[in-house]
Amino acid sequence: MANGKVDALLGIVFGDEGKGKVVDYFTPRYDIVARFAGGPNAGHTIIFEGKKFVLRSIPSGIFDEGKINIIGNGCVIAPDLFMKEAHELEDAGYTITDRLHISRRAHLILPTHRVLDRAYEAAKGKNKVGTTGKGIGPTYSDKAARVGLRVGDILENFEEKYLKLKARHEQILRDLHYTDYDITEEEKTWLEGVEYMRKFHLTDTEIEINKALAEGKSVLAEGAQGSLLDIDHGTYPFVSSSSTTAGGVCTGLGIAPNKIDRVWGIFKAYSTRVGSGPFPVELFDETGAEIRRIGHEFGAVTGRDRRCGWVDLVALRYAIMINGVTDLVMMKGDVLDGFDTIKACVAYEKDGVVTTDMPYDTEGWNAVYEELPGWKTPLSDLRKEEDFPQTFKDYIAYLEEKAGCRISIVSVSPDREATIIR
Ligand code: GDP
Ligand code: IMO
Ligand code: MG
C-alpha cells in the first residue's frame, strides 16, 4: 500500500484567517485531523446547518463522526478549558472520547502559568504583547526550560509533580511582587479537568500518525495562529510562543518533512491583527472601522477589536516562502463588497528605503499600495467561480500574480457551503 500523505492548512498572516472553517470543510477527504501547535489561545469558528462552534484546543475535524482527531505533542493544553470545550461538544450531541487522541508529550497549562502570563504582561508596561492571557508563553517557556509538565505526567505521581511546579511559579510571582491573585476556584476546576482528561486516549500520537501513514491513511495538519505570530519567523517579540509554520507540523506531530504533500496557506482578502506589534497596513480611519464592522473582526477568544487593513503582499510572499505554500485559500472576499476601490500593499517604505522583502524589524515601515477597482456586488450567495463579477476575478488574478502562488479556494461567507474550489 502506498504511504499516506500529510497536508497542512496554515494561517499565513496574523491568525484568524478562517482555518476552522476550511479544516471542517476539508475533513471528509482525510482520515485524521491533527493540531500541531498552540492551545486555547486559538479560536477556530465553524458554522454549519445554522449552528456555530468556536474550538480552542480540539481540532476542527471533530464534527465528522468517522474521523480521528489528534492534539499533537507540539500543543499545550489547559485541562479546565479543554473540559469546558469538550462538554460543549458533548452537549451538542457529539461523542468525542473515542475519537479524540491526545499526545502524552503535549504540555499542560497550569493555573499559575496564566497568572505568570498576566504578571509578565504587567511587567512589560508599554511593550505588552497583548497576549490572550491563556498562559501560552509561560507554558512553552517551561517546556524549553525542561521543567514543564506533560499530559503523560497525569498518569503517575501527578499531585507531587503538580505541587512542585506550582511552588516554582509561586516563587517567581513573589520575586516579581505579583501576589494579588487567587486561583483557589480555578484550581479546583483545573483538577477536575485533569480527571476528565483521563477518559481520553492519552497516547504516543507520533507513533499512531506514522502507523496510519504507513497504512496509506491521510492526515490533515491544522495550523493555529499564523506565520507572522511564529516564535522564529513572526514579528518578534510580538508573537506567540509556538512554531506555527510548516516546520512546526513536523516537530509538533513527529512526522518527517518528506511526508508533507500540499501546504495550504490561508489568508483573508484583507488583513487583521489582534494584540500589539507592528502592522504596516493598519488603517486607523473609517475604512478600517468599516472592514472591522462588516467582517465582524472581534477576537473569537478575547472579544478584542481586531486591527484591520488592506491585504499585505510582502507578508504573503514571505509566508509562502517559509512554508512552501503550494496553494492559497482566500477568505472573506465578501467583506470588501461595498468598497469603490481596494488597495493591496506591494512594498514597505522607511526613510526613503523601499523593500519588497519582509524586514527583520517591521516597526516603523509604511505600506506602499497599489489601487484596484472594487466589485460592488454581493458575493456571499455565489457558489460558482463563473458567477463571480469580473472585477473580483481580476482581484484574485492580481493577487495570484503578485504572490506567485495559485489561489485554489475562495470563501465568500462563514457557512461551510460557501467554499468555492477553483
Ligand atoms: P481561525 O482562527 O483561522 O479559525 O479564524 P476565526 O474563526 O478566528 O475567524 C474567522 C471568522 O471569519 C469567523 O467568524 C468565521 O465564521 C468567519 N468567516 C470565515 N470565512 C468567511 C467568509 O468567507 N466570509 C465571511 N464574511 N466570514 C467568514
Ligand atoms: P487562531 O488560531 C489571532 C496573538 C495574541 C497576541 C500574541 C501572543 O485563532 O488564529 P499568546 O496568548 O499566544 O501568547 O498571544 O498572539 N494570538 C492570536 N491572534 N489568532 C490566534 O489564534 C492567536 N493566538 C495568539 O493576540 O498578540
Ligand atoms: Mg481565531
Short mmCIF file of C-alpha atoms and ligand atoms in Angstrom, two decimals:
data_model
loop_
_atom_site.label_atom_id
_atom_site.label_comp_id
_atom_site.label_asym_id
_atom_site.label_seq_id
_atom_site.Cartn_x
_atom_site.Cartn_y
_atom_site.Cartn_z
CA MET A 1 0.00 0.00 0.00
CA ALA A 2 1.30 3.44 -0.88
CA ASN A 3 2.30 5.59 2.05
CA GLY A 4 -0.28 8.17 3.02
CA LYS A 5 0.48 11.86 3.00
CA VAL A 6 0.13 14.79 5.30
CA ASP A 7 -1.36 18.03 4.03
CA ALA A 8 -1.14 21.17 6.14
CA LEU A 9 -3.54 24.07 6.40
CA LEU A 10 -1.62 27.02 7.82
CA GLY A 11 -2.71 30.52 8.73
CA ILE A 12 -0.10 32.61 6.94
CA VAL A 13 -0.72 36.05 8.39
CA PHE A 14 -1.65 37.05 11.99
CA GLY A 15 -4.20 34.29 12.69
CA ASP A 16 -8.00 34.29 12.44
CA GLU A 17 -7.84 33.71 8.69
CA GLY A 18 -10.67 31.15 8.78
CA LYS A 19 -8.70 27.95 9.43
CA GLY A 20 -11.54 26.35 11.39
CA LYS A 21 -13.99 26.75 8.54
CA VAL A 22 -11.66 25.27 5.93
CA VAL A 23 -10.43 22.38 8.09
CA ASP A 24 -14.05 21.44 8.78
CA TYR A 25 -14.76 21.65 5.05
CA PHE A 26 -11.70 19.50 4.17
CA THR A 27 -12.20 16.83 6.84
CA PRO A 28 -14.20 14.37 4.67
CA ARG A 29 -11.09 13.99 2.46
CA TYR A 30 -8.83 12.84 5.31
CA ASP A 31 -8.62 10.03 7.87
CA ILE A 32 -7.05 12.06 10.67
CA VAL A 33 -7.10 15.76 11.58
CA ALA A 34 -4.33 16.89 13.92
CA ARG A 35 -3.43 20.13 15.68
CA PHE A 36 0.33 20.55 15.97
CA ALA A 37 0.79 23.87 17.78
CA GLY A 38 -0.74 26.34 20.18
CA GLY A 39 -3.52 25.80 22.67
CA PRO A 40 -6.56 27.70 23.89
CA ASN A 41 -5.13 30.95 22.52
CA ALA A 42 -6.69 29.74 19.26
CA GLY A 43 -10.35 30.33 18.45
CA HIS A 44 -11.48 28.45 15.36
CA THR A 45 -15.03 29.19 14.26
CA ILE A 46 -17.12 26.60 12.44
CA ILE A 47 -20.61 27.33 11.14
CA PHE A 48 -22.92 24.78 9.52
CA GLU A 49 -26.64 23.99 9.48
CA GLY A 50 -27.33 27.16 11.45
CA LYS A 51 -25.03 26.10 14.30
CA LYS A 52 -21.86 27.85 15.42
CA PHE A 53 -18.94 26.42 17.38
CA VAL A 54 -15.69 28.05 18.46
CA LEU A 55 -12.95 25.48 19.09
CA ARG A 56 -9.81 26.25 21.07
CA SER A 57 -7.80 23.08 21.58
CA ILE A 58 -9.90 20.47 19.84
CA PRO A 59 -9.20 20.06 16.12
CA SER A 60 -11.82 21.31 13.67
CA GLY A 61 -12.28 17.83 12.18
CA ILE A 62 -14.32 16.76 15.23
CA PHE A 63 -17.73 17.26 13.60
CA ASP A 64 -17.17 14.36 11.19
CA GLU A 65 -18.07 11.44 13.45
CA GLY A 66 -15.97 8.96 11.48
CA LYS A 67 -12.68 10.77 11.90
CA ILE A 68 -9.84 10.60 14.42
CA ASN A 69 -8.74 13.96 15.78
CA ILE A 70 -5.38 14.42 17.43
CA ILE A 71 -3.93 17.04 19.76
CA GLY A 72 -0.25 16.66 18.94
CA ASN A 73 2.89 16.93 21.04
CA GLY A 74 3.54 20.50 19.84
CA CYS A 75 0.37 21.71 21.54
CA VAL A 76 -0.22 22.98 25.05
CA ILE A 77 -3.44 22.11 26.82
CA ALA A 78 -5.36 23.59 29.76
CA PRO A 79 -7.38 20.75 31.35
CA ASP A 80 -10.15 23.04 32.65
CA LEU A 81 -10.69 24.81 29.32
CA PHE A 82 -10.39 21.52 27.48
CA MET A 83 -13.12 20.01 29.67
CA LYS A 84 -15.40 23.01 29.05
CA GLU A 85 -14.84 22.82 25.30
CA ALA A 86 -15.40 19.05 25.23
CA HIS A 87 -18.61 19.39 27.30
CA GLU A 88 -19.97 21.89 24.79
CA LEU A 89 -19.50 19.33 22.03
CA GLU A 90 -20.97 16.53 24.13
CA ASP A 91 -23.96 18.72 24.99
CA ALA A 92 -24.47 19.29 21.27
CA GLY A 93 -24.66 15.52 20.78
CA TYR A 94 -21.14 14.66 19.61
CA THR A 95 -19.35 11.68 21.12
CA ILE A 96 -15.70 12.51 21.23
CA THR A 97 -13.87 10.45 23.87
CA ASP A 98 -13.04 7.63 21.46
CA ARG A 99 -12.15 9.86 18.53
CA LEU A 100 -10.01 12.46 20.21
CA HIS A 101 -6.48 11.33 20.98
CA ILE A 102 -4.07 13.48 22.96
CA SER A 103 -0.29 13.27 22.85
CA ARG A 104 1.33 12.32 26.14
CA ARG A 105 4.07 14.75 25.14
CA ALA A 106 1.81 17.80 24.89
CA HIS A 107 2.46 20.24 27.73
CA LEU A 108 -0.02 21.19 30.45
CA ILE A 109 -1.01 24.79 31.09
CA LEU A 110 -1.29 25.25 34.88
CA PRO A 111 -3.45 27.93 36.52
CA THR A 112 -0.20 29.55 37.68
CA HIS A 113 1.01 29.72 34.05
CA ARG A 114 -1.94 32.02 33.42
CA VAL A 115 -1.05 34.16 36.42
CA LEU A 116 2.53 34.34 35.14
CA ASP A 117 1.21 35.39 31.71
CA ARG A 118 -0.58 38.32 33.38
CA ALA A 119 2.42 39.14 35.56
CA TYR A 120 4.86 39.20 32.63
CA GLU A 121 2.48 41.36 30.61
CA ALA A 122 2.07 43.78 33.53
CA ALA A 123 5.86 43.99 33.89
CA LYS A 124 6.22 44.92 30.21
CA GLY A 125 4.43 48.22 30.70
CA LYS A 126 4.01 49.95 27.32
CA ASN A 127 5.52 47.00 25.42
CA LYS A 128 2.81 44.48 26.22
CA VAL A 129 2.45 41.67 23.69
CA GLY A 130 -1.31 41.75 24.19
CA THR A 131 -1.46 38.01 24.81
CA THR A 132 -4.68 36.07 25.11
CA GLY A 133 -3.88 35.53 28.81
CA LYS A 134 -4.10 31.77 28.45
CA GLY A 135 -0.63 31.07 29.84
CA ILE A 136 0.85 30.17 26.46
CA GLY A 137 4.23 31.91 26.79
CA PRO A 138 4.98 30.67 30.33
CA THR A 139 4.00 27.10 29.39
CA TYR A 140 6.25 26.97 26.32
CA SER A 141 8.98 28.64 28.42
CA ASP A 142 8.78 25.81 30.95
CA LYS A 143 8.87 23.30 28.12
CA ALA A 144 12.08 24.87 26.79
CA ALA A 145 13.48 25.15 30.32
CA ARG A 146 12.80 21.43 30.77
CA VAL A 147 10.67 21.85 33.86
CA GLY A 148 7.20 21.61 32.29
CA LEU A 149 4.51 19.05 32.99
CA ARG A 150 3.29 16.88 30.16
CA VAL A 151 -0.04 15.17 29.62
CA GLY A 152 1.68 11.85 30.36
CA ASP A 153 2.53 13.16 33.82
CA ILE A 154 -1.10 12.98 34.90
CA LEU A 155 -0.83 9.19 34.77
CA GLU A 156 1.79 8.88 37.53
CA ASN A 157 2.59 10.76 40.79
CA PHE A 158 0.73 13.72 39.41
CA GLU A 159 -0.02 15.59 42.60
CA GLU A 160 3.61 15.68 43.67
CA LYS A 161 4.77 16.93 40.26
CA TYR A 162 1.98 19.50 40.11
CA LEU A 163 2.72 20.94 43.54
CA LYS A 164 6.41 21.19 42.71
CA LEU A 165 5.86 23.20 39.54
CA LYS A 166 3.18 25.32 41.17
CA ALA A 167 5.60 26.17 44.02
CA ARG A 168 8.21 27.19 41.46
CA HIS A 169 5.70 29.52 39.81
CA GLU A 170 4.63 30.98 43.15
CA GLN A 171 8.25 31.77 43.94
CA ILE A 172 8.67 33.58 40.60
CA LEU A 173 5.48 35.53 41.26
CA ARG A 174 6.75 36.55 44.71
CA ASP A 175 10.03 37.66 43.13
CA LEU A 176 8.02 39.77 40.69
CA HIS A 177 5.98 41.19 43.60
CA TYR A 178 2.89 39.92 41.79
CA THR A 179 0.95 38.45 44.66
CA ASP A 180 -2.55 39.79 44.27
CA TYR A 181 -4.14 36.72 42.75
CA ASP A 182 -6.31 33.86 43.93
CA ILE A 183 -6.52 30.62 41.97
CA THR A 184 -8.48 28.60 44.54
CA GLU A 185 -11.65 28.17 42.46
CA GLU A 186 -9.78 27.95 39.18
CA GLU A 187 -7.51 25.26 40.55
CA LYS A 188 -10.50 23.15 41.62
CA THR A 189 -11.95 23.16 38.12
CA TRP A 190 -8.48 22.61 36.67
CA LEU A 191 -8.01 19.46 38.78
CA GLU A 192 -11.46 18.25 37.69
CA GLY A 193 -10.28 18.83 34.15
CA VAL A 194 -7.23 16.66 34.79
CA GLU A 195 -9.53 13.85 35.98
CA TYR A 196 -11.77 14.34 32.98
CA MET A 197 -8.81 14.09 30.60
CA ARG A 198 -8.09 10.56 31.81
CA LYS A 199 -11.19 9.42 29.89
CA PHE A 200 -9.42 10.15 26.61
CA HIS A 201 -6.75 8.22 24.73
CA LEU A 202 -3.56 9.76 26.08
CA THR A 203 -1.14 8.18 23.66
CA ASP A 204 2.06 8.44 21.65
CA THR A 205 0.36 10.21 18.80
CA GLU A 206 3.53 10.44 16.68
CA ILE A 207 3.58 6.62 16.53
CA GLU A 208 -0.15 6.49 15.84
CA ILE A 209 0.16 9.00 13.00
CA ASN A 210 3.17 7.31 11.40
CA LYS A 211 1.49 3.91 11.57
CA ALA A 212 -1.60 5.39 9.93
CA LEU A 213 0.56 6.91 7.19
CA ALA A 214 2.26 3.55 6.62
CA GLU A 215 -1.20 2.05 6.13
CA GLY A 216 -1.90 4.60 3.41
CA LYS A 217 -4.08 6.87 5.53
CA SER A 218 -4.08 10.62 5.08
CA VAL A 219 -3.62 13.35 7.66
CA LEU A 220 -4.64 16.99 7.68
CA ALA A 221 -2.46 19.12 9.96
CA GLU A 222 -4.49 22.06 11.27
CA GLY A 223 -2.46 25.16 12.00
CA ALA A 224 -3.18 27.60 14.78
CA GLN A 225 -2.28 31.29 14.92
CA GLY A 226 -0.45 32.49 11.80
CA SER A 227 3.04 32.62 10.29
CA LEU A 228 3.67 36.18 11.48
CA LEU A 229 2.99 35.03 15.06
CA ASP A 230 5.58 32.23 14.76
CA ILE A 231 8.22 32.27 17.50
CA ASP A 232 11.04 32.27 14.88
CA HIS A 233 9.55 33.90 11.80
CA GLY A 234 6.97 36.26 13.23
CA THR A 235 7.23 39.89 14.31
CA TYR A 236 9.24 39.03 17.44
CA PRO A 237 8.73 39.79 20.30
CA PHE A 238 5.09 40.44 19.36
CA VAL A 239 4.44 36.79 18.60
CA SER A 240 3.04 33.67 20.20
CA SER A 241 5.43 31.06 21.59
CA SER A 242 4.99 28.09 19.27
CA SER A 243 6.14 27.08 15.79
CA THR A 244 3.11 27.94 13.70
CA THR A 245 4.82 27.40 10.35
CA ALA A 246 5.40 24.28 8.20
CA GLY A 247 8.41 23.23 10.29
CA GLY A 248 6.10 23.10 13.30
CA VAL A 249 3.99 20.47 11.52
CA CYS A 250 6.99 18.11 11.64
CA THR A 251 8.10 18.80 15.20
CA GLY A 252 4.58 19.24 16.54
CA LEU A 253 3.33 15.90 15.24
CA GLY A 254 6.51 13.85 14.90
CA ILE A 255 6.36 13.41 11.15
CA ALA A 256 9.18 13.72 8.63
CA PRO A 257 9.29 16.63 6.12
CA ASN A 258 9.09 14.24 3.17
CA LYS A 259 5.65 13.10 4.36
CA ILE A 260 4.20 16.56 3.72
CA ASP A 261 2.46 16.94 0.40
CA ARG A 262 0.32 20.03 -0.02
CA VAL A 263 0.64 23.13 2.09
CA TRP A 264 -2.50 25.25 2.03
CA GLY A 265 -1.78 28.83 3.02
CA ILE A 266 -4.90 30.61 4.22
CA PHE A 267 -5.36 34.40 4.27
CA LYS A 268 -8.16 36.95 4.16
CA ALA A 269 -8.86 39.31 1.24
CA TYR A 270 -7.67 41.98 3.71
CA SER A 271 -5.52 41.90 6.87
CA THR A 272 -6.20 41.77 10.59
CA ARG A 273 -4.12 41.56 13.74
CA VAL A 274 -5.14 41.14 17.41
CA GLY A 275 -2.77 42.29 20.12
CA SER A 276 0.22 44.61 19.87
CA GLY A 277 3.08 44.76 17.41
CA PRO A 278 3.98 46.20 14.03
CA PHE A 279 1.26 46.15 11.39
CA PRO A 280 2.25 48.36 8.44
CA VAL A 281 -1.08 48.02 6.64
CA GLU A 282 -3.18 49.06 9.65
CA LEU A 283 -5.96 51.55 8.80
CA PHE A 284 -6.81 53.96 11.57
CA ASP A 285 -9.55 55.63 9.55
CA GLU A 286 -13.19 54.99 8.67
CA THR A 287 -12.19 52.32 6.13
CA GLY A 288 -10.51 50.25 8.87
CA ALA A 289 -13.58 50.62 11.09
CA GLU A 290 -15.80 49.63 8.18
CA ILE A 291 -13.82 46.44 7.50
CA ARG A 292 -13.99 45.59 11.22
CA ARG A 293 -17.75 46.15 11.32
CA ILE A 294 -18.61 44.26 8.13
CA GLY A 295 -16.10 41.46 8.79
CA HIS A 296 -17.11 41.12 12.47
CA GLU A 297 -13.45 41.46 13.32
CA PHE A 298 -13.60 40.93 17.05
CA GLY A 299 -11.46 38.24 18.70
CA ALA A 300 -13.10 34.80 18.99
CA VAL A 301 -11.17 34.19 22.26
CA THR A 302 -10.93 37.59 23.95
CA GLY A 303 -13.58 39.66 22.16
CA ARG A 304 -10.95 42.36 21.48
CA ASP A 305 -11.23 44.55 18.38
CA ARG A 306 -9.08 43.15 15.61
CA ARG A 307 -6.91 45.79 13.93
CA CYS A 308 -7.77 45.93 10.21
CA GLY A 309 -6.03 46.90 6.97
CA TRP A 310 -5.63 46.04 3.30
CA VAL A 311 -4.05 42.81 2.10
CA ASP A 312 -0.27 42.67 2.60
CA LEU A 313 1.63 41.04 -0.27
CA VAL A 314 5.01 41.50 1.42
CA ALA A 315 3.73 39.34 4.27
CA LEU A 316 2.05 36.84 1.96
CA ARG A 317 5.15 36.31 -0.18
CA TYR A 318 7.29 35.84 2.94
CA ALA A 319 4.87 33.30 4.40
CA ILE A 320 4.58 31.44 1.08
CA MET A 321 8.38 31.19 1.04
CA ILE A 322 8.97 29.96 4.58
CA ASN A 323 6.09 27.48 4.48
CA GLY A 324 6.47 26.20 0.92
CA VAL A 325 2.82 27.03 0.30
CA THR A 326 1.52 25.08 -2.70
CA ASP A 327 -2.00 26.55 -2.75
CA LEU A 328 -3.55 29.68 -1.34
CA VAL A 329 -7.00 29.84 0.22
CA MET A 330 -8.60 33.29 0.21
CA MET A 331 -11.33 34.03 2.75
CA LYS A 332 -13.87 36.80 3.31
CA GLY A 333 -13.81 38.43 -0.12
CA ASP A 334 -17.46 39.30 0.60
CA VAL A 335 -16.40 41.74 3.32
CA LEU A 336 -14.98 44.06 0.64
CA ASP A 337 -18.18 44.01 -1.49
CA GLY A 338 -19.10 47.62 -0.86
CA PHE A 339 -15.78 49.42 -1.44
CA ASP A 340 -15.29 51.59 -4.55
CA THR A 341 -11.59 50.86 -4.57
CA ILE A 342 -9.45 48.25 -2.89
CA LYS A 343 -5.79 48.54 -2.05
CA ALA A 344 -3.00 46.00 -1.85
CA CYS A 345 0.32 46.59 -0.09
CA VAL A 346 3.11 45.69 -2.52
CA ALA A 347 6.14 47.02 -0.59
CA TYR A 348 7.23 48.68 2.66
CA GLU A 349 8.95 52.06 2.85
CA LYS A 350 11.01 53.64 5.64
CA ASP A 351 13.22 56.76 5.38
CA GLY A 352 13.28 56.54 1.60
CA VAL A 353 14.22 52.85 1.59
CA VAL A 354 11.73 50.61 -0.20
CA THR A 355 11.69 46.85 0.31
CA THR A 356 9.56 44.02 -1.01
CA ASP A 357 11.20 41.52 1.36
CA MET A 358 9.93 41.15 4.91
CA PRO A 359 12.28 43.29 7.04
CA TYR A 360 13.91 41.96 10.22
CA ASP A 361 12.11 44.64 12.21
CA THR A 362 8.71 45.59 10.78
CA GLU A 363 8.42 48.51 13.22
CA GLY A 364 8.24 51.94 11.59
CA TRP A 365 7.68 50.78 7.99
CA ASN A 366 4.88 52.30 5.91
CA ALA A 367 2.85 50.36 3.39
CA VAL A 368 3.22 51.17 -0.31
CA TYR A 369 -0.06 50.47 -2.06
CA GLU A 370 -1.46 49.72 -5.48
CA GLU A 371 -5.13 50.51 -6.01
CA LEU A 372 -7.69 48.34 -7.74
CA PRO A 373 -11.37 48.82 -8.55
CA GLY A 374 -13.93 47.28 -6.18
CA TRP A 375 -16.54 44.80 -7.48
CA LYS A 376 -19.53 46.45 -5.77
CA THR A 377 -21.53 43.22 -5.98
CA PRO A 378 -22.62 40.96 -3.10
CA LEU A 379 -20.55 37.76 -3.23
CA SER A 380 -21.90 35.77 -0.31
CA ASP A 381 -24.62 33.88 -2.21
CA LEU A 382 -22.35 32.90 -5.09
CA ARG A 383 -21.25 29.26 -5.23
CA LYS A 384 -19.57 29.03 -8.65
CA GLU A 385 -16.50 30.80 -9.95
CA GLU A 386 -18.28 31.57 -13.25
CA ASP A 387 -20.74 33.70 -11.31
CA PHE A 388 -18.07 35.92 -9.75
CA PRO A 389 -18.07 39.51 -11.05
CA GLN A 390 -15.16 40.10 -13.44
CA THR A 391 -13.64 42.71 -11.11
CA PHE A 392 -13.44 40.13 -8.31
CA LYS A 393 -11.90 37.61 -10.71
CA ASP A 394 -9.37 40.31 -11.61
CA TYR A 395 -8.57 40.87 -7.90
CA ILE A 396 -7.92 37.13 -7.49
CA ALA A 397 -5.71 37.05 -10.61
CA TYR A 398 -3.83 40.15 -9.41
CA LEU A 399 -3.07 38.59 -6.01
CA GLU A 400 -2.01 35.29 -7.60
CA GLU A 401 0.38 37.09 -9.89
CA LYS A 402 1.88 39.28 -7.18
CA ALA A 403 2.10 36.45 -4.63
CA GLY A 404 3.41 33.95 -7.16
CA CYS A 405 1.04 31.26 -5.96
CA ARG A 406 -2.29 29.89 -7.08
CA ILE A 407 -5.46 30.67 -5.10
CA SER A 408 -7.20 27.30 -5.21
CA ILE A 409 -10.07 28.02 -2.85
CA VAL A 410 -12.16 31.14 -2.34
CA SER A 411 -14.61 31.60 0.54
CA VAL A 412 -17.41 34.16 0.40
CA SER A 413 -19.38 33.62 3.62
CA PRO A 414 -18.86 31.92 7.01
CA ASP A 415 -21.01 28.94 6.06
CA ARG A 416 -19.43 25.58 5.23
CA GLU A 417 -21.20 25.61 1.83
CA ALA A 418 -19.74 28.94 0.72
CA THR A 419 -16.40 27.43 -0.25
CA ILE A 420 -15.53 27.59 -3.92
CA ILE A 421 -12.83 25.33 -5.37
CA ARG A 422 -11.06 26.70 -8.46
P1 GDP B 1 -9.43 30.92 12.57
O1 GDP B 1 -8.86 31.23 13.90
O2 GDP B 1 -8.41 30.99 11.48
O3 GDP B 1 -10.16 29.60 12.52
O4 GDP B 1 -10.49 32.05 12.24
P2 GDP B 1 -11.59 32.68 13.28
O5 GDP B 1 -12.66 31.69 13.48
O6 GDP B 1 -10.91 33.24 14.47
O7 GDP B 1 -12.07 33.93 12.44
C1 GDP B 1 -12.62 33.80 11.17
C2 GDP B 1 -14.04 34.43 11.19
O8 GDP B 1 -14.46 34.65 9.86
C3 GDP B 1 -15.07 33.52 11.80
O9 GDP B 1 -16.01 34.30 12.48
C4 GDP B 1 -15.71 32.84 10.59
O10 GDP B 1 -17.03 32.42 10.82
C5 GDP B 1 -15.66 33.95 9.59
N1 GDP B 1 -15.56 33.55 8.17
C6 GDP B 1 -14.85 32.50 7.64
N2 GDP B 1 -14.90 32.54 6.30
C7 GDP B 1 -15.63 33.63 5.96
C8 GDP B 1 -16.00 34.23 4.71
O11 GDP B 1 -15.64 33.78 3.62
N3 GDP B 1 -16.76 35.37 4.78
C9 GDP B 1 -17.15 35.93 5.96
N4 GDP B 1 -17.86 37.03 5.93
N5 GDP B 1 -16.81 35.39 7.16
C10 GDP B 1 -16.04 34.26 7.15
P1 IMO B 2 -6.09 31.49 15.84
O1 IMO B 2 -5.63 30.06 15.85
C1 IMO B 2 -5.03 35.69 16.37
C2 IMO B 2 -1.92 36.60 19.31
C3 IMO B 2 -2.36 37.35 20.56
C4 IMO B 2 -1.09 38.11 20.87
C5 IMO B 2 0.01 37.11 20.52
C6 IMO B 2 0.55 36.33 21.70
O2 IMO B 2 -7.50 31.68 16.28
O3 IMO B 2 -5.77 32.13 14.54
P2 IMO B 2 -0.45 34.36 23.20
O4 IMO B 2 -1.67 34.30 24.04
O5 IMO B 2 -0.39 33.31 22.13
O6 IMO B 2 0.83 34.39 23.98
O7 IMO B 2 -0.53 35.81 22.45
O8 IMO B 2 -0.57 36.22 19.58
N1 IMO B 2 -2.68 35.35 19.04
C7 IMO B 2 -3.59 35.23 18.08
N2 IMO B 2 -4.11 36.14 17.23
N3 IMO B 2 -5.43 34.41 16.29
C8 IMO B 2 -4.92 33.48 17.12
O9 IMO B 2 -5.21 32.17 17.01
C9 IMO B 2 -3.98 33.88 18.09
N4 IMO B 2 -3.29 33.24 19.05
C10 IMO B 2 -2.49 34.15 19.62
O10 IMO B 2 -3.44 38.20 20.27
O11 IMO B 2 -0.94 39.21 20.01
MG MG B 3 -9.21 32.53 15.52
#
